[in-house]
Tab-separated table of C-alpha atoms in Angstrom:
chain	number	residue	atom	x	y	z
A	1	VAL	CA	0.000	0.000	0.000
A	2	GLY	CA	1.438	3.341	-1.044
A	3	CYS	CA	0.629	6.923	-0.161
A	4	ASP	CA	1.828	10.303	-1.356
A	5	ARG	CA	0.975	13.986	-1.018
A	6	SER	CA	0.735	14.266	-4.815
A	7	LYS	CA	-2.535	13.138	-6.386
A	8	ASN	CA	-0.861	12.932	-9.800
A	9	LEU	CA	1.693	10.419	-8.519
A	10	VAL	CA	-1.018	8.409	-6.801
A	11	ASP	CA	-3.004	8.365	-10.064
A	12	ILE	CA	0.030	6.853	-11.822
A	13	CYS	CA	0.174	4.105	-9.178
A	14	GLU	CA	-3.510	3.365	-9.639
A	15	GLU	CA	-3.062	3.174	-13.416
A	16	LYS	CA	-0.506	0.429	-12.742
A	17	ASN	CA	-3.010	-1.361	-10.489
A	18	PHE	CA	-1.171	-0.608	-7.255
A	19	GLN	CA	-2.999	0.287	-4.045
A	20	ALA	CA	-2.291	3.937	-3.270
A	21	PHE	CA	-3.990	6.960	-1.735
A	22	VAL	CA	-3.338	10.637	-1.056
A	23	CYS	CA	-2.382	11.662	2.461
A	24	ASP	CA	0.019	13.717	4.569
A	25	ALA	CA	3.050	11.957	6.052
A	26	LEU	CA	2.357	13.637	9.390
A	27	SER	CA	-1.094	12.035	9.614
A	28	VAL	CA	-1.417	8.699	7.805
A	29	PRO	CA	-4.949	7.226	7.997
A	30	ILE	CA	-3.791	3.686	8.775
A	31	ARG	CA	-4.388	1.867	12.068
A	32	SER	CA	-1.453	1.867	14.492
A	33	GLY	CA	0.681	-1.273	14.514
A	34	SER	CA	-0.775	-2.644	11.283
A	35	CYS	CA	2.320	-2.614	9.018
A	36	ASP	CA	5.092	-5.193	8.853
A	37	ALA	CA	7.395	-2.703	7.145
A	38	CYS	CA	7.385	0.918	6.005
A	39	ILE	CA	9.534	2.751	3.469
A	40	SER	CA	10.036	6.524	3.362
A	41	ILE	CA	12.154	7.598	0.394
A	42	ALA	CA	12.956	11.282	-0.249
A	43	VAL	CA	10.076	12.565	1.889
A	44	ILE	CA	11.300	13.731	5.291
A	45	HIS	CA	13.870	16.163	3.854
A	46	HIS	CA	10.960	18.316	2.599
A	47	PHE	CA	9.718	19.186	6.111
A	48	SER	CA	10.808	22.654	7.152
A	49	THR	CA	11.505	22.229	10.879
A	50	ALA	CA	13.255	19.728	13.128
A	51	GLU	CA	9.927	19.169	14.934
A	52	ARG	CA	8.113	18.222	11.723
A	53	ARG	CA	10.904	15.904	10.622
A	54	LEU	CA	10.799	14.154	14.002
A	55	ALA	CA	6.994	13.969	13.835
A	56	ALA	CA	7.198	12.297	10.407
A	57	ILE	CA	9.502	9.600	11.787
A	58	ARG	CA	7.270	9.153	14.833
A	59	GLU	CA	4.252	8.690	12.551
A	60	LEU	CA	6.181	6.117	10.521
A	61	ALA	CA	6.975	4.222	13.718
A	62	ARG	CA	3.329	4.363	14.826
A	63	LEU	CA	2.292	2.377	11.755
A	64	LEU	CA	4.684	-0.501	12.517
A	65	ARG	CA	3.804	-3.603	14.491
A	66	PRO	CA	6.261	-4.548	17.270
A	67	GLY	CA	9.323	-5.997	15.546
A	68	GLY	CA	8.397	-4.293	12.272
A	69	THR	CA	11.052	-2.380	10.347
A	70	ALA	CA	11.256	0.929	8.497
A	71	LEU	CA	13.710	2.190	5.887
A	72	ILE	CA	14.273	5.956	5.582
A	73	TYR	CA	16.239	7.797	2.885
A	74	VAL	CA	16.961	11.559	2.967
A	75	TRP	CA	19.206	13.759	0.838
A	76	ALA	CA	22.703	14.222	2.273
A	77	MET	CA	24.581	17.477	2.733
A	78	GLU	CA	27.717	15.498	1.868
A	79	GLN	CA	27.508	14.833	-1.858
A	80	GLU	CA	31.196	13.881	-1.804
A	81	TYR	CA	31.823	11.222	0.834
A	82	LYS	CA	35.021	9.288	1.504
A	83	ASN	CA	36.595	10.882	-1.586
A	84	GLN	CA	33.773	9.616	-3.795
A	85	LYS	CA	31.375	11.926	-5.616
A	86	SER	CA	27.704	10.996	-5.621
A	87	LYS	CA	25.858	10.137	-8.810
A	88	TYR	CA	24.155	13.516	-8.483
A	89	LEU	CA	27.482	15.341	-8.853
A	90	LYS	CA	28.877	12.950	-11.465
A	91	GLU	CA	25.982	13.709	-13.804
A	92	LYS	CA	26.897	17.400	-13.901
A	93	ASN	CA	28.536	17.116	-17.305
A	94	GLY	CA	25.825	14.946	-18.830
A	95	SER	CA	23.878	16.134	-21.841
A	96	LYS	CA	20.608	15.923	-19.921
A	97	ASP	CA	21.930	18.343	-17.377
A	98	LYS	CA	22.456	21.010	-20.011
A	99	GLU	CA	18.703	21.086	-20.524
A	100	GLU	CA	17.805	21.088	-16.854
A	101	GLU	CA	20.348	23.374	-15.255
A	102	ILE	CA	19.731	27.084	-14.935
A	103	ASN	CA	22.232	29.025	-12.866
A	104	THR	CA	20.273	30.527	-9.979
A	105	ASP	CA	23.118	31.310	-7.590
A	106	THR	CA	22.018	34.886	-7.004
A	107	SER	CA	18.278	34.279	-6.989
A	108	GLN	CA	16.634	34.115	-3.596
A	109	ARG	CA	13.048	34.115	-2.387
A	110	PRO	CA	11.733	35.184	1.012
A	111	LEU	CA	11.418	32.266	3.403
A	112	SER	CA	7.949	33.529	4.300
A	113	ASP	CA	6.810	32.806	0.741
A	114	GLN	CA	7.783	29.156	1.036
A	115	MET	CA	6.501	27.914	4.384
A	116	PRO	CA	4.608	28.876	7.531
A	117	ASN	CA	6.341	31.075	10.071
A	118	ASN	CA	8.744	29.139	12.285
A	119	SER	CA	8.240	29.497	16.010
A	120	SER	CA	11.084	30.422	18.330
A	121	GLN	CA	10.875	26.862	19.646
A	122	ASP	CA	11.497	25.503	16.141
A	123	SER	CA	14.526	27.739	15.728
A	124	ALA	CA	15.921	26.821	19.129
A	125	CYS	CA	15.600	23.109	18.383
A	126	SER	CA	17.346	23.542	15.026
A	127	ASP	CA	20.142	25.508	16.684
A	128	ARG	CA	20.646	22.777	19.285
A	129	LEU	CA	20.826	20.133	16.582
A	130	LEU	CA	23.374	22.138	14.600
A	131	ASN	CA	25.508	22.588	17.712
A	132	ASP	CA	25.362	18.861	18.406
A	133	LEU	CA	26.561	18.127	14.872
A	134	LYS	CA	29.565	20.458	14.964
A	135	ASP	CA	31.647	17.779	16.648
A	136	LYS	CA	30.872	15.460	13.735
A	137	GLY	CA	32.556	17.794	11.257
A	138	CYS	CA	29.379	19.181	9.717
A	139	ASP	CA	30.151	22.720	8.584
A	140	ALA	CA	26.664	23.620	7.398
A	141	LYS	CA	25.472	27.071	8.304
A	142	PRO	CA	21.936	27.841	9.514
A	143	VAL	CA	19.862	30.321	7.544
A	144	SER	CA	20.756	33.676	9.099
A	145	ASP	CA	17.869	35.738	7.753
A	146	SER	CA	14.445	35.342	6.173
A	147	ARG	CA	15.740	34.324	2.735
A	148	LEU	CA	16.672	30.883	1.464
A	149	PRO	CA	19.466	30.255	-1.050
A	150	VAL	CA	18.517	28.701	-4.376
A	151	HIS	CA	20.631	25.675	-5.196
A	152	THR	CA	22.460	25.285	-8.506
A	153	ASN	CA	21.693	21.835	-9.881
A	154	ARG	CA	24.444	19.185	-9.861
A	155	THR	CA	26.667	21.123	-7.447
A	156	SER	CA	27.630	20.630	-3.804
A	157	PHE	CA	25.355	21.997	-1.107
A	158	HIS	CA	26.418	25.100	0.828
A	159	SER	CA	23.379	25.350	3.087
A	160	GLN	CA	21.224	22.762	4.826
A	161	ASP	CA	18.012	24.663	4.129
A	162	LEU	CA	17.535	25.661	0.519
A	163	LEU	CA	15.309	25.759	-2.542
A	164	VAL	CA	15.965	23.422	-5.458
A	165	PRO	CA	14.760	24.442	-8.958
A	166	TRP	CA	12.452	21.939	-10.627
A	167	HIS	CA	11.823	22.296	-14.353
A	168	ARG	CA	8.558	21.121	-15.830
A	169	LYS	CA	9.140	20.072	-19.422
A	170	GLY	CA	6.658	20.436	-22.251
A	171	ASP	CA	4.998	23.473	-20.691
A	172	THR	CA	6.191	26.126	-23.109
A	173	LYS	CA	3.658	28.159	-25.032
A	174	LYS	CA	3.373	28.109	-28.774
A	175	LYS	CA	4.896	31.020	-30.619
A	176	GLY	CA	2.733	34.098	-30.304
A	177	GLU	CA	0.979	32.940	-27.144
A	178	SER	CA	1.418	34.845	-23.930
A	179	VAL	CA	2.879	33.269	-20.818
A	180	ASN	CA	1.724	34.122	-17.323
A	181	THR	CA	4.945	35.192	-15.620
A	182	ALA	CA	3.324	35.526	-12.208
A	183	SER	CA	4.071	31.882	-11.434
A	184	PHE	CA	7.805	32.266	-12.014
A	185	PRO	CA	10.210	33.009	-9.150
A	186	ALA	CA	11.695	36.480	-9.105
A	187	GLY	CA	14.768	36.634	-11.334
A	188	LEU	CA	13.785	33.554	-13.337
A	189	LYS	CA	11.190	34.994	-15.701
A	190	GLU	CA	13.708	34.772	-18.527
A	191	SER	CA	13.502	30.980	-18.229
A	192	GLN	CA	9.830	30.911	-19.199
A	193	GLU	CA	10.739	30.256	-22.833
A	194	LEU	CA	12.515	27.062	-21.790
A	195	SER	CA	10.147	25.589	-19.224
A	196	SER	CA	8.218	26.314	-16.063
A	197	VAL	CA	10.540	26.527	-13.067
A	198	PHE	CA	9.369	25.815	-9.531
A	199	HIS	CA	11.401	26.081	-6.324
A	200	ARG	CA	10.982	23.227	-3.856
A	201	TYR	CA	12.144	23.351	-0.243
A	202	TYR	CA	14.756	20.856	1.018
A	203	HIS	CA	16.556	20.317	4.283
A	204	VAL	CA	19.661	18.269	3.460
A	205	PHE	CA	20.923	16.152	6.351
A	206	CYS	CA	24.441	16.207	7.784
A	207	GLU	CA	26.180	12.985	8.780
A	208	GLY	CA	24.657	11.626	11.984
A	209	GLU	CA	21.643	13.951	11.955
A	210	LEU	CA	19.044	11.449	10.734
A	211	GLU	CA	20.321	8.749	13.072
A	212	ALA	CA	20.333	11.156	16.041
A	213	THR	CA	16.752	12.192	15.281
A	214	CYS	CA	15.648	8.556	15.165
A	215	ARG	CA	17.451	7.716	18.400
A	216	SER	CA	15.514	10.461	20.193
A	217	LEU	CA	12.404	8.242	19.905
A	218	ASP	CA	12.095	5.578	22.596
A	219	CYS	CA	9.725	3.434	20.499
A	220	VAL	CA	12.310	2.397	17.881
A	221	ARG	CA	15.828	1.032	17.661
A	222	VAL	CA	18.291	1.973	14.923
A	223	GLN	CA	19.367	-1.298	13.319
A	224	LYS	CA	21.559	0.234	10.653
A	225	SER	CA	22.733	3.633	9.448
A	226	TYR	CA	24.609	4.153	6.189
A	227	TYR	CA	25.374	6.429	3.226
A	228	ASP	CA	24.120	5.550	-0.242
A	229	GLN	CA	24.749	7.686	-3.345
A	230	GLY	CA	24.246	11.076	-1.779
A	231	ASN	CA	21.641	9.955	0.763
A	232	TRP	CA	21.707	9.238	4.481
A	233	CYS	CA	19.744	6.109	5.335
A	234	VAL	CA	18.559	4.291	8.435
A	235	VAL	CA	16.795	1.011	9.145
A	236	LEU	CA	14.575	1.153	12.241
A	237	GLU	CA	12.959	-1.584	14.317
A	238	LYS	CA	9.759	-0.972	16.275
A	239	LEU	CA	10.161	-1.939	19.942
């Protein structure tokens, strides 16, 4: 059984005769303790606060029966690990990348346009987590003001909290037709002739951060923690 926040993705699953439904990862309408295993791939790094990321893992654990296991993947801050570049960085020179990449180094959008206001408690928790990770060699810097940096595709990360450009192909207007530029981020309206560009929020995880978040829950045990092609991963067991 699969679930996703995107109805379009769920529709694709249903077309392939898979069981899937739309829901929010913070409130999954499945009975507690009813799953043998759960998988969360590239989901939790989209939550904007440490509290929400912890809540998503807690909700995942709630679904598991005692002894059940969960696998979690999140995007890693370290895209070069143990002197090896991730597939994400290696594809920088690929032909496909030439179509997708638009340099947005200097383009920033107000944080308030992207997510609800963070409480002082959220900020304090994030600060504590960053301080705890300093000893692990994580040199990520917290966002110092109300603006988020926009990531340049296929490059290393310089901030843990950022916006990643997503390009929707096949959305260009025919010659002579007008394009509504209101939907384009400031500074990117020139890209409208290529494709629609949307900025999506990510929190990329430093080494040890995902595991530490999981260990803060007393209902699960971390069976395994590892790095896989630019992602930090954990396997949890429900106690």
